[in-house]
mmCIF file with all atom_site columns, C-alpha atoms in Angstrom:
data_model
loop_
_atom_site.group_PDB
_atom_site.id
_atom_site.type_symbol
_atom_site.label_atom_id
_atom_site.label_alt_id
_atom_site.label_comp_id
_atom_site.label_asym_id
_atom_site.label_entity_id
_atom_site.label_seq_id
_atom_site.pdbx_PDB_ins_code
_atom_site.Cartn_x
_atom_site.Cartn_y
_atom_site.Cartn_z
_atom_site.occupancy
_atom_site.B_iso_or_equiv
_atom_site.pdbx_formal_charge
_atom_site.auth_seq_id
_atom_site.auth_comp_id
_atom_site.auth_asym_id
_atom_site.auth_atom_id
_atom_site.pdbx_PDB_model_num
ATOM 1  C CA . MET A 1 1  ? 59.204 153.817 65.845 1.00 0.00 ? 1  MET A CA 1
ATOM 2  C CA . GLY A 1 2  ? 59.060 150.987 63.239 1.00 0.00 ? 2  GLY A CA 1
ATOM 3  C CA . ILE A 1 3  ? 58.135 150.906 59.761 1.00 0.00 ? 3  ILE A CA 1
ATOM 4  C CA . ALA A 1 4  ? 54.596 150.798 59.259 1.00 0.00 ? 4  ALA A CA 1
ATOM 5  C CA . GLN A 1 5  ? 54.195 148.291 56.674 1.00 0.00 ? 5  GLN A CA 1
ATOM 6  C CA . ILE A 1 6  ? 56.973 145.965 55.333 1.00 0.00 ? 6  ILE A CA 1
ATOM 7  C CA . GLU A 1 7  ? 56.194 144.460 52.015 1.00 0.00 ? 7  GLU A CA 1
ATOM 8  C CA . ILE A 1 8  ? 58.364 141.255 51.649 1.00 0.00 ? 8  ILE A CA 1
ATOM 9  C CA . GLU A 1 9  ? 58.839 139.822 48.143 1.00 0.00 ? 9  GLU A CA 1
ATOM 10 C CA . ARG A 1 10 ? 60.215 136.632 47.729 1.00 0.00 ? 10 ARG A CA 1
ATOM 11 C CA . ARG A 1 11 ? 62.507 135.654 44.890 1.00 0.00 ? 11 ARG A CA 1
ATOM 12 C CA . ASP A 1 12 ? 62.529 131.646 44.852 1.00 0.00 ? 12 ASP A CA 1
ATOM 13 C CA . ARG A 1 13 ? 65.202 130.230 42.007 1.00 0.00 ? 13 ARG A CA 1
ATOM 14 C CA . VAL A 1 14 ? 64.643 126.487 43.606 1.00 0.00 ? 14 VAL A CA 1
ATOM 15 C CA . THR A 1 15 ? 68.372 126.093 44.620 1.00 0.00 ? 15 THR A CA 1
ATOM 16 C CA . HIS A 1 16 ? 68.613 129.716 46.433 1.00 0.00 ? 16 HIS A CA 1
ATOM 17 C CA . GLY A 1 17 ? 66.841 132.797 46.603 1.00 0.00 ? 17 GLY A CA 1
ATOM 18 C CA . ASP A 1 18 ? 65.883 135.906 48.291 1.00 0.00 ? 18 ASP A CA 1
ATOM 19 C CA . TYR A 1 19 ? 63.637 137.609 50.697 1.00 0.00 ? 19 TYR A CA 1
ATOM 20 C CA . VAL A 1 20 ? 63.368 141.171 49.464 1.00 0.00 ? 20 VAL A CA 1
ATOM 21 C CA . ALA A 1 21 ? 62.108 144.667 51.562 1.00 0.00 ? 21 ALA A CA 1
ATOM 22 C CA . LYS A 1 22 ? 61.881 147.389 49.492 1.00 0.00 ? 22 LYS A CA 1
ATOM 23 C CA . LEU A 1 23 ? 62.393 150.462 51.665 1.00 0.00 ? 23 LEU A CA 1
ATOM 24 C CA . ASP A 1 24 ? 59.733 153.232 52.368 1.00 0.00 ? 24 ASP A CA 1
ATOM 25 C CA . LYS A 1 25 ? 60.830 156.797 50.347 1.00 0.00 ? 25 LYS A CA 1
ATOM 26 C CA . THR A 1 26 ? 63.545 155.313 49.197 1.00 0.00 ? 26 THR A CA 1
ATOM 27 C CA . ASP A 1 27 ? 65.295 153.157 46.256 1.00 0.00 ? 27 ASP A CA 1
ATOM 28 C CA . SER A 1 28 ? 67.483 150.772 49.122 1.00 0.00 ? 28 SER A CA 1
ATOM 29 C CA . MET A 1 29 ? 66.342 147.234 49.560 1.00 0.00 ? 29 MET A CA 1
ATOM 30 C CA . ALA A 1 30 ? 67.055 145.164 52.483 1.00 0.00 ? 30 ALA A CA 1
ATOM 31 C CA . LYS A 1 31 ? 67.737 141.132 51.873 1.00 0.00 ? 31 LYS A CA 1
ATOM 32 C CA . LEU A 1 32 ? 67.675 137.917 53.160 1.00 0.00 ? 32 LEU A CA 1
ATOM 33 C CA . SER A 1 33 ? 69.613 135.502 50.879 1.00 0.00 ? 33 SER A CA 1
ATOM 34 C CA . TRP A 1 34 ? 69.432 131.568 51.275 1.00 0.00 ? 34 TRP A CA 1
ATOM 35 C CA . THR A 1 35 ? 70.756 128.753 49.336 1.00 0.00 ? 35 THR A CA 1
ATOM 36 C CA . ASP A 1 36 ? 68.628 125.241 49.582 1.00 0.00 ? 36 ASP A CA 1
ATOM 37 C CA . ARG A 1 37 ? 71.243 122.094 50.443 1.00 0.00 ? 37 ARG A CA 1
ATOM 38 C CA . GLY A 1 38 ? 69.310 118.975 50.451 1.00 0.00 ? 38 GLY A CA 1
ATOM 39 C CA . GLY A 1 39 ? 65.971 120.281 51.533 1.00 0.00 ? 39 GLY A CA 1
ATOM 40 C CA . VAL A 1 40 ? 67.808 123.063 53.869 1.00 0.00 ? 40 VAL A CA 1
ATOM 41 C CA . ARG A 1 41 ? 67.650 126.456 53.354 1.00 0.00 ? 41 ARG A CA 1
ATOM 42 C CA . HIS A 1 42 ? 70.782 127.681 54.396 1.00 0.00 ? 42 HIS A CA 1
ATOM 43 C CA . ALA A 1 43 ? 70.242 131.678 55.639 1.00 0.00 ? 43 ALA A CA 1
ATOM 44 C CA . GLU A 1 44 ? 73.583 133.028 54.407 1.00 0.00 ? 44 GLU A CA 1
ATOM 45 C CA . HIS A 1 45 ? 73.501 136.411 54.804 1.00 0.00 ? 45 HIS A CA 1
ATOM 46 C CA . THR A 1 46 ? 70.830 139.366 56.023 1.00 0.00 ? 46 THR A CA 1
ATOM 47 C CA . PHE A 1 47 ? 71.616 142.934 55.002 1.00 0.00 ? 47 PHE A CA 1
ATOM 48 C CA . VAL A 1 48 ? 69.594 146.186 55.919 1.00 0.00 ? 48 VAL A CA 1
ATOM 49 C CA . PRO A 1 49 ? 70.857 149.365 54.649 1.00 0.00 ? 49 PRO A CA 1
ATOM 50 C CA . PRO A 1 50 ? 71.922 151.805 57.649 1.00 0.00 ? 50 PRO A CA 1
ATOM 51 C CA . GLU A 1 51 ? 69.036 154.349 57.712 1.00 0.00 ? 51 GLU A CA 1
ATOM 52 C CA . ALA A 1 52 ? 66.645 151.500 57.990 1.00 0.00 ? 52 ALA A CA 1
ATOM 53 C CA . ARG A 1 53 ? 68.234 149.565 60.803 1.00 0.00 ? 53 ARG A CA 1
ATOM 54 C CA . GLY A 1 54 ? 66.567 149.118 64.206 1.00 0.00 ? 54 GLY A CA 1
ATOM 55 C CA . LYS A 1 55 ? 63.214 149.431 62.785 1.00 0.00 ? 55 LYS A CA 1
ATOM 56 C CA . GLY A 1 56 ? 62.433 145.668 62.597 1.00 0.00 ? 56 GLY A CA 1
ATOM 57 C CA . VAL A 1 57 ? 63.040 145.069 58.856 1.00 0.00 ? 57 VAL A CA 1
ATOM 58 C CA . ALA A 1 58 ? 65.405 142.248 59.128 1.00 0.00 ? 58 ALA A CA 1
ATOM 59 C CA . GLU A 1 59 ? 62.883 140.606 61.753 1.00 0.00 ? 59 GLU A CA 1
ATOM 60 C CA . GLU A 1 60 ? 60.053 141.041 59.069 1.00 0.00 ? 60 GLU A CA 1
ATOM 61 C CA . LEU A 1 61 ? 62.601 139.026 56.669 1.00 0.00 ? 61 LEU A CA 1
ATOM 62 C CA . VAL A 1 62 ? 63.229 136.428 59.279 1.00 0.00 ? 62 VAL A CA 1
ATOM 63 C CA . LYS A 1 63 ? 59.598 135.856 59.869 1.00 0.00 ? 63 LYS A CA 1
ATOM 64 C CA . ALA A 1 64 ? 58.531 135.515 56.170 1.00 0.00 ? 64 ALA A CA 1
ATOM 65 C CA . LEU A 1 65 ? 61.338 132.307 55.830 1.00 0.00 ? 65 LEU A CA 1
ATOM 66 C CA . VAL A 1 66 ? 60.302 131.005 58.973 1.00 0.00 ? 66 VAL A CA 1
ATOM 67 C CA . ALA A 1 67 ? 56.412 131.268 57.630 1.00 0.00 ? 67 ALA A CA 1
ATOM 68 C CA . ASP A 1 68 ? 57.163 129.944 54.179 1.00 0.00 ? 68 ASP A CA 1
ATOM 69 C CA . ALA A 1 69 ? 58.982 126.813 56.024 1.00 0.00 ? 69 ALA A CA 1
ATOM 70 C CA . ARG A 1 70 ? 55.701 126.001 58.130 1.00 0.00 ? 70 ARG A CA 1
ATOM 71 C CA . GLN A 1 71 ? 53.694 126.193 55.293 1.00 0.00 ? 71 GLN A CA 1
ATOM 72 C CA . GLN A 1 72 ? 56.380 124.384 52.631 1.00 0.00 ? 72 GLN A CA 1
ATOM 73 C CA . GLY A 1 73 ? 57.938 122.072 54.897 1.00 0.00 ? 73 GLY A CA 1
ATOM 74 C CA . PHE A 1 74 ? 61.654 122.845 55.152 1.00 0.00 ? 74 PHE A CA 1
ATOM 75 C CA . LYS A 1 75 ? 63.829 123.610 57.867 1.00 0.00 ? 75 LYS A CA 1
ATOM 76 C CA . ILE A 1 76 ? 66.340 126.385 58.017 1.00 0.00 ? 76 ILE A CA 1
ATOM 77 C CA . ALA A 1 77 ? 70.230 126.406 58.919 1.00 0.00 ? 77 ALA A CA 1
ATOM 78 C CA . PRO A 1 78 ? 70.679 129.831 60.493 1.00 0.00 ? 78 PRO A CA 1
ATOM 79 C CA . ASP A 1 79 ? 74.205 130.227 58.962 1.00 0.00 ? 79 ASP A CA 1
ATOM 80 C CA . CYS A 1 80 ? 73.736 134.300 59.198 1.00 0.00 ? 80 CYS A CA 1
ATOM 81 C CA . SER A 1 81 ? 74.409 135.380 62.574 1.00 0.00 ? 81 SER A CA 1
ATOM 82 C CA . TYR A 1 82 ? 71.167 137.686 62.802 1.00 0.00 ? 82 TYR A CA 1
ATOM 83 C CA . VAL A 1 83 ? 68.972 134.354 62.076 1.00 0.00 ? 83 VAL A CA 1
ATOM 84 C CA . GLU A 1 84 ? 71.101 132.874 64.563 1.00 0.00 ? 84 GLU A CA 1
ATOM 85 C CA . ARG A 1 85 ? 70.306 135.173 67.537 1.00 0.00 ? 85 ARG A CA 1
ATOM 86 C CA . TYR A 1 86 ? 66.610 135.337 65.922 1.00 0.00 ? 86 TYR A CA 1
ATOM 87 C CA . PHE A 1 87 ? 66.341 131.469 66.592 1.00 0.00 ? 87 PHE A CA 1
ATOM 88 C CA . ASP A 1 88 ? 67.827 131.765 69.889 1.00 0.00 ? 88 ASP A CA 1
ATOM 89 C CA . ARG A 1 89 ? 65.644 134.226 71.131 1.00 0.00 ? 89 ARG A CA 1
ATOM 90 C CA . HIS A 1 90 ? 62.483 132.384 69.732 1.00 0.00 ? 90 HIS A CA 1
ATOM 91 C CA . LYS A 1 91 ? 62.664 128.902 71.276 1.00 0.00 ? 91 LYS A CA 1
ATOM 92 C CA . ASP A 1 92 ? 59.421 128.063 69.875 1.00 0.00 ? 92 ASP A CA 1
ATOM 93 C CA . LEU A 1 93 ? 61.252 128.007 66.437 1.00 0.00 ? 93 LEU A CA 1
ATOM 94 C CA . ALA A 1 94 ? 63.478 124.961 67.430 1.00 0.00 ? 94 ALA A CA 1
ATOM 95 C CA . ASP A 1 95 ? 61.337 122.447 65.418 1.00 0.00 ? 95 ASP A CA 1
ATOM 96 C CA . LEU A 1 96 ? 62.450 124.194 61.903 1.00 0.00 ? 96 LEU A CA 1
ATOM 97 C CA . ARG A 1 97 ? 65.929 124.654 63.012 1.00 0.00 ? 97 ARG A CA 1
ATOM 98 C CA . ALA A 1 98 ? 68.007 122.096 60.958 1.00 0.00 ? 98 ALA A CA 1
#
C-alpha cells in the first residue's frame, strides 16, 4: 500500500538542489539531492526514512527529477544507486541519461 499523495518540493539552488517529500503524519522527510556539473544534474543521493520505505516515495522523487529534465532539457547522471536502478528499469529514459 503506497502513500496516497506525495507532494514533492523542489529546492533549486542553481548549482545544486534537492527534491523533498514531507511524509504524512511525521516530521520526517525523504530527499533526492543533485549537483549540476556542466549542464548535467548528477543525482547523488536518495534518502527515505526507514518507516516510509517500500511505499514508492523514492520513485516519486526520481519521477519529479525526470519530469524537470524533460521540461528543462537537462541530462541526468544517475550517481546514486537507486536512481541508477530506476534508469536501468526504465529503458525509455535512455535519452535523458548522461
